[in-house]
Amino acid sequence: MHKILITDPISDQGLKILEHDELEVIYKPDISENELEVFLPIIDGWIIRSGTQVKSKHLKEAKKLSVIGRAGVGVDNIDIQAATSAGVVVMNLPDGNTISAAEHTLSLLSGLSRNIHLGHLGLVKGEWNRHKLVGNELKGKTLGVIGLGKIGREVIKRALSYDMKILGHDPFVNQDMFDPEKIKIVDIDTLTTESDFITLHVPLIDSTRDLFNLDRLKMMKSSARIINVARGGIINEEDLSIALNEDIIAGAGIDVFVKEPIDSNHPFLSTKNLLITPHLGASTIEAKEGVSKGICEQVKDFLLNQKLSNVLNIPIADMSILKQIEPYLLMTEKLGIILSQLIGESVSSVKIDCFGTIEESKPMIISFLKGLFNKITDNRINFINAISVAEERGISISHSYS
């Protein structure tokens, strides 16, 4: 029986999907690190949201683990390189939170423009600060959107209905993809200096960490505001606190933090002109239901039927062809096993030449590597990690097809 560990909250409907004779669900949304160590060696699948950190040490302990399912889009809380090396499939659900994240972005945008949070706090304290809380209309203002993926585009769609002007920046898109009358694609410096509002929709990677530090925040208009519903760390938290307290920019709306939950001495708790929410971007009934059901379906289908959906780390583009070429895969794996028995020294390179009518040769190359590495490494070799194992060992791989 396959065991699936769930260490973040998911919906009841998601849990019902996993109710199956061949699946045992271990639902531990508030699991401690000590308790986690008990379950890791026995689980086949692991379902998480944003609260769980899947680290290299966890993957070393989880000897039976074959799939990690992330209920949502972001996977910066998973060590994907370690998962790939361990032969563990990593799946996510890229569209489940899109609408909720976009709508929360617009909620912060509207709240900041009209000082709604400050008005509420003032009334609670018995103050009537109407004259101090004059806001701005969004119509005619320039919104800079950094990251033009699904969430960024949904934000743009809604911002256009406010009659806002849109500047966009994304290193992987160009102006041809957008109507220049509605969306102008610019470099990040232009966006930073010309926007009245800036919203971030990029992953947290080396190139985006501290993307908005004090130097870049100083490039913004003094009347501008910035919003982050993407990932904590894209804006440097200390620098943002300084920029707000010293009136370098006018305001910020932040939903995500470097460390969650934030502690009692976090600089944001003593920062003015700041609207913060506790990572609510994906916290809607609809989003939670959607990602819970979706990821449970994907993990179940993988464990029971080896079906792959939204896989982030598998090196094969079209998994539907695997069944069709299964005889060739068995043959190439056995060739790899035979060759591994004939090798008397270390392998420095592998060259494979393919001929015939099966144009998709990459799966067969990976199958050959599975056989070749079957006896020369103690890792579990499979379609996920075969190329990774070769690269780790400095083995160059080349192939041709004719």
Short mmCIF file of N, CA and C in Angstrom, two decimals, residues 253-342:
data_model
loop_
_atom_site.label_atom_id
_atom_site.label_comp_id
_atom_site.label_asym_id
_atom_site.label_seq_id
_atom_site.Cartn_x
_atom_site.Cartn_y
_atom_site.Cartn_z
N GLY A 253 2.36 47.36 -0.02
CA GLY A 253 1.45 46.29 0.38
C GLY A 253 2.18 44.97 0.26
N ILE A 254 2.37 44.29 1.37
CA ILE A 254 3.20 43.08 1.40
C ILE A 254 2.39 41.91 1.96
N ASP A 255 2.38 40.82 1.21
CA ASP A 255 1.65 39.62 1.63
C ASP A 255 2.58 38.46 1.95
N VAL A 256 3.86 38.57 1.57
CA VAL A 256 4.80 37.46 1.71
C VAL A 256 6.09 37.95 2.37
N PHE A 257 6.75 37.06 3.09
CA PHE A 257 7.88 37.45 3.92
C PHE A 257 9.00 36.42 3.81
N VAL A 258 10.22 36.85 4.12
CA VAL A 258 11.36 35.94 4.06
C VAL A 258 11.17 34.77 5.01
N LYS A 259 10.73 35.07 6.23
CA LYS A 259 10.45 34.04 7.22
C LYS A 259 8.98 34.15 7.63
N GLU A 260 8.28 33.06 7.53
CA GLU A 260 6.85 33.06 7.89
C GLU A 260 6.58 31.99 8.93
N PRO A 261 5.78 32.31 9.96
CA PRO A 261 5.23 33.63 10.24
C PRO A 261 6.31 34.60 10.73
N ILE A 262 6.03 35.91 10.62
CA ILE A 262 6.99 36.90 11.09
C ILE A 262 7.01 36.91 12.61
N ASP A 263 8.15 37.31 13.18
CA ASP A 263 8.25 37.34 14.64
C ASP A 263 7.95 38.74 15.16
N SER A 264 7.93 38.86 16.47
CA SER A 264 7.46 40.09 17.12
C SER A 264 8.40 41.28 16.95
N ASN A 265 9.63 41.03 16.52
CA ASN A 265 10.56 42.15 16.32
C ASN A 265 10.84 42.42 14.84
N HIS A 266 9.95 41.97 13.98
CA HIS A 266 10.12 42.21 12.55
C HIS A 266 10.04 43.71 12.27
N PRO A 267 10.92 44.24 11.42
CA PRO A 267 10.93 45.69 11.16
C PRO A 267 9.61 46.23 10.61
N PHE A 268 8.84 45.38 9.93
CA PHE A 268 7.57 45.86 9.36
C PHE A 268 6.57 46.27 10.43
N LEU A 269 6.70 45.72 11.62
CA LEU A 269 5.74 46.03 12.68
C LEU A 269 5.92 47.44 13.23
N SER A 270 7.02 48.08 12.89
CA SER A 270 7.23 49.48 13.30
C SER A 270 7.48 50.36 12.08
N THR A 271 6.89 49.99 10.96
CA THR A 271 7.06 50.72 9.70
C THR A 271 5.77 51.43 9.34
N LYS A 272 5.87 52.67 8.93
CA LYS A 272 4.66 53.43 8.58
C LYS A 272 4.31 53.23 7.10
N ASN A 273 3.07 53.61 6.77
CA ASN A 273 2.58 53.55 5.38
C ASN A 273 2.70 52.15 4.78
N LEU A 274 2.47 51.16 5.62
CA LEU A 274 2.63 49.77 5.18
C LEU A 274 1.36 48.98 5.47
N LEU A 275 0.89 48.26 4.47
CA LEU A 275 -0.26 47.37 4.60
C LEU A 275 0.26 45.94 4.44
N ILE A 276 0.17 45.13 5.49
CA ILE A 276 0.67 43.77 5.44
C ILE A 276 -0.45 42.77 5.71
N THR A 277 -0.38 41.63 5.04
CA THR A 277 -1.33 40.54 5.25
C THR A 277 -0.56 39.24 5.39
N PRO A 278 -1.08 38.27 6.13
CA PRO A 278 -0.33 37.04 6.44
C PRO A 278 -0.40 35.98 5.35
N HIS A 279 0.21 36.27 4.20
CA HIS A 279 0.27 35.34 3.06
C HIS A 279 -1.12 34.84 2.68
N LEU A 280 -1.96 35.80 2.28
CA LEU A 280 -3.35 35.49 1.93
C LEU A 280 -3.58 35.38 0.43
N GLY A 281 -2.52 35.51 -0.36
CA GLY A 281 -2.69 35.53 -1.81
C GLY A 281 -3.44 34.33 -2.37
N ALA A 282 -3.20 33.18 -1.81
CA ALA A 282 -3.87 31.96 -2.28
C ALA A 282 -4.95 31.49 -1.31
N SER A 283 -5.23 32.31 -0.31
CA SER A 283 -6.16 31.86 0.75
C SER A 283 -7.59 32.26 0.45
N THR A 284 -8.15 31.61 -0.54
CA THR A 284 -9.59 31.71 -0.80
C THR A 284 -10.15 30.30 -0.80
N ILE A 285 -11.43 30.21 -0.56
CA ILE A 285 -12.08 28.89 -0.57
C ILE A 285 -11.89 28.23 -1.93
N GLU A 286 -12.05 29.04 -2.98
CA GLU A 286 -11.96 28.49 -4.33
C GLU A 286 -10.55 27.99 -4.66
N ALA A 287 -9.55 28.79 -4.29
CA ALA A 287 -8.17 28.40 -4.60
C ALA A 287 -7.74 27.18 -3.79
N LYS A 288 -8.07 27.20 -2.50
CA LYS A 288 -7.69 26.07 -1.65
C LYS A 288 -8.33 24.78 -2.14
N GLU A 289 -9.61 24.88 -2.52
CA GLU A 289 -10.31 23.71 -3.04
C GLU A 289 -9.69 23.23 -4.33
N GLY A 290 -9.40 24.19 -5.22
CA GLY A 290 -8.86 23.83 -6.53
C GLY A 290 -7.50 23.18 -6.46
N VAL A 291 -6.58 23.76 -5.69
CA VAL A 291 -5.23 23.19 -5.63
C VAL A 291 -5.22 21.89 -4.84
N SER A 292 -6.08 21.78 -3.85
CA SER A 292 -6.14 20.54 -3.07
C SER A 292 -6.60 19.38 -3.94
N LYS A 293 -7.69 19.58 -4.65
CA LYS A 293 -8.22 18.52 -5.50
C LYS A 293 -7.25 18.20 -6.64
N GLY A 294 -6.68 19.25 -7.23
CA GLY A 294 -5.80 19.04 -8.37
C GLY A 294 -4.55 18.26 -8.02
N ILE A 295 -3.88 18.64 -6.93
CA ILE A 295 -2.62 17.97 -6.61
C ILE A 295 -2.87 16.55 -6.10
N CYS A 296 -3.98 16.34 -5.41
CA CYS A 296 -4.30 14.98 -4.95
C CYS A 296 -4.57 14.06 -6.13
N GLU A 297 -5.24 14.56 -7.15
CA GLU A 297 -5.47 13.78 -8.37
C GLU A 297 -4.14 13.42 -9.02
N GLN A 298 -3.25 14.40 -9.12
CA GLN A 298 -1.97 14.16 -9.79
C GLN A 298 -1.11 13.14 -9.05
N VAL A 299 -1.03 13.27 -7.73
CA VAL A 299 -0.21 12.34 -6.95
C VAL A 299 -0.81 10.94 -6.99
N LYS A 300 -2.13 10.85 -6.87
CA LYS A 300 -2.79 9.54 -6.95
C LYS A 300 -2.53 8.88 -8.30
N ASP A 301 -2.69 9.66 -9.38
CA ASP A 301 -2.50 9.11 -10.72
C ASP A 301 -1.07 8.64 -10.94
N PHE A 302 -0.12 9.35 -10.32
CA PHE A 302 1.27 8.93 -10.48
C PHE A 302 1.54 7.63 -9.72
N LEU A 303 1.11 7.57 -8.48
CA LEU A 303 1.40 6.38 -7.66
C LEU A 303 0.69 5.14 -8.17
N LEU A 304 -0.51 5.31 -8.68
CA LEU A 304 -1.29 4.14 -9.12
C LEU A 304 -1.08 3.80 -10.59
N ASN A 305 -0.87 4.83 -11.43
CA ASN A 305 -0.83 4.59 -12.88
C ASN A 305 0.42 5.14 -13.56
N GLN A 306 1.36 5.68 -12.77
CA GLN A 306 2.58 6.29 -13.33
C GLN A 306 2.28 7.42 -14.31
N LYS A 307 1.14 8.07 -14.13
CA LYS A 307 0.77 9.20 -14.98
C LYS A 307 1.43 10.47 -14.44
N LEU A 308 2.04 11.25 -15.35
CA LEU A 308 2.75 12.45 -14.95
C LEU A 308 2.02 13.70 -15.43
N SER A 309 1.80 14.64 -14.52
CA SER A 309 1.16 15.91 -14.85
C SER A 309 1.90 17.04 -14.15
N ASN A 310 2.14 18.12 -14.87
CA ASN A 310 2.79 19.30 -14.30
C ASN A 310 4.08 18.95 -13.56
N VAL A 311 4.89 18.08 -14.18
CA VAL A 311 6.15 17.65 -13.56
C VAL A 311 7.23 18.67 -13.89
N LEU A 312 7.96 19.09 -12.87
CA LEU A 312 8.95 20.15 -13.03
C LEU A 312 10.35 19.64 -13.35
N ASN A 313 10.63 18.40 -13.01
CA ASN A 313 12.02 17.97 -13.09
C ASN A 313 12.25 16.73 -13.92
N ILE A 314 11.28 16.35 -14.74
CA ILE A 314 11.52 15.17 -15.58
C ILE A 314 12.11 15.61 -16.91
N PRO A 315 13.15 14.98 -17.40
CA PRO A 315 13.84 15.45 -18.60
C PRO A 315 13.25 14.92 -19.90
N ILE A 316 11.97 14.59 -19.94
CA ILE A 316 11.33 14.09 -21.15
C ILE A 316 10.13 14.99 -21.46
N ALA A 317 10.08 15.50 -22.69
CA ALA A 317 9.07 16.50 -23.04
C ALA A 317 7.67 15.91 -23.15
N ASP A 318 7.53 14.73 -23.75
CA ASP A 318 6.21 14.16 -24.00
C ASP A 318 6.15 12.74 -23.43
N MET A 319 5.57 12.63 -22.22
CA MET A 319 5.55 11.33 -21.57
C MET A 319 4.57 10.35 -22.23
N SER A 320 3.67 10.85 -23.09
CA SER A 320 2.68 9.97 -23.71
C SER A 320 3.32 8.96 -24.66
N ILE A 321 4.54 9.23 -25.12
CA ILE A 321 5.17 8.31 -26.07
C ILE A 321 5.85 7.13 -25.39
N LEU A 322 5.98 7.18 -24.05
CA LEU A 322 6.75 6.14 -23.37
C LEU A 322 6.16 4.75 -23.58
N LYS A 323 4.83 4.64 -23.51
CA LYS A 323 4.20 3.33 -23.69
C LYS A 323 4.44 2.80 -25.10
N GLN A 324 4.43 3.71 -26.08
CA GLN A 324 4.59 3.29 -27.47
C GLN A 324 5.99 2.73 -27.73
N ILE A 325 6.97 3.28 -27.05
CA ILE A 325 8.36 2.86 -27.34
C ILE A 325 8.92 1.98 -26.23
N GLU A 326 8.03 1.40 -25.41
CA GLU A 326 8.48 0.60 -24.28
C GLU A 326 9.43 -0.53 -24.69
N PRO A 327 9.18 -1.26 -25.80
CA PRO A 327 10.13 -2.33 -26.17
C PRO A 327 11.54 -1.80 -26.42
N TYR A 328 11.62 -0.61 -27.03
CA TYR A 328 12.93 -0.02 -27.31
C TYR A 328 13.61 0.40 -26.00
N LEU A 329 12.80 0.85 -25.07
CA LEU A 329 13.35 1.26 -23.78
C LEU A 329 13.95 0.07 -23.04
N LEU A 330 13.23 -1.06 -23.07
CA LEU A 330 13.74 -2.27 -22.42
C LEU A 330 15.04 -2.72 -23.07
N MET A 331 15.07 -2.62 -24.40
CA MET A 331 16.27 -3.04 -25.13
C MET A 331 17.46 -2.15 -24.79
N THR A 332 17.25 -0.84 -24.81
CA THR A 332 18.37 0.06 -24.56
C THR A 332 18.84 -0.04 -23.12
N GLU A 333 17.92 -0.28 -22.18
CA GLU A 333 18.35 -0.45 -20.79
C GLU A 333 19.21 -1.69 -20.64
N LYS A 334 18.82 -2.79 -21.32
CA LYS A 334 19.63 -4.02 -21.24
C LYS A 334 20.99 -3.82 -21.90
N LEU A 335 21.04 -3.04 -22.98
CA LEU A 335 22.33 -2.72 -23.60
C LEU A 335 23.21 -1.97 -22.61
N GLY A 336 22.60 -1.05 -21.86
CA GLY A 336 23.36 -0.32 -20.85
C GLY A 336 23.89 -1.23 -19.76
N ILE A 337 23.06 -2.20 -19.34
CA ILE A 337 23.48 -3.14 -18.29
C ILE A 337 24.64 -4.00 -18.79
N ILE A 338 24.51 -4.49 -20.04
CA ILE A 338 25.59 -5.31 -20.62
C ILE A 338 26.88 -4.52 -20.69
N LEU A 339 26.79 -3.27 -21.18
CA LEU A 339 27.99 -2.45 -21.33
C LEU A 339 28.64 -2.16 -19.97
N SER A 340 27.80 -1.99 -18.95
CA SER A 340 28.34 -1.70 -17.61
C SER A 340 29.18 -2.86 -17.10
N GLN A 341 28.86 -4.08 -17.55
CA GLN A 341 29.62 -5.26 -17.12
C GLN A 341 30.94 -5.40 -17.89
N LEU A 342 31.01 -4.74 -19.05
CA LEU A 342 32.22 -4.83 -19.88
C LEU A 342 33.23 -3.74 -19.58
#
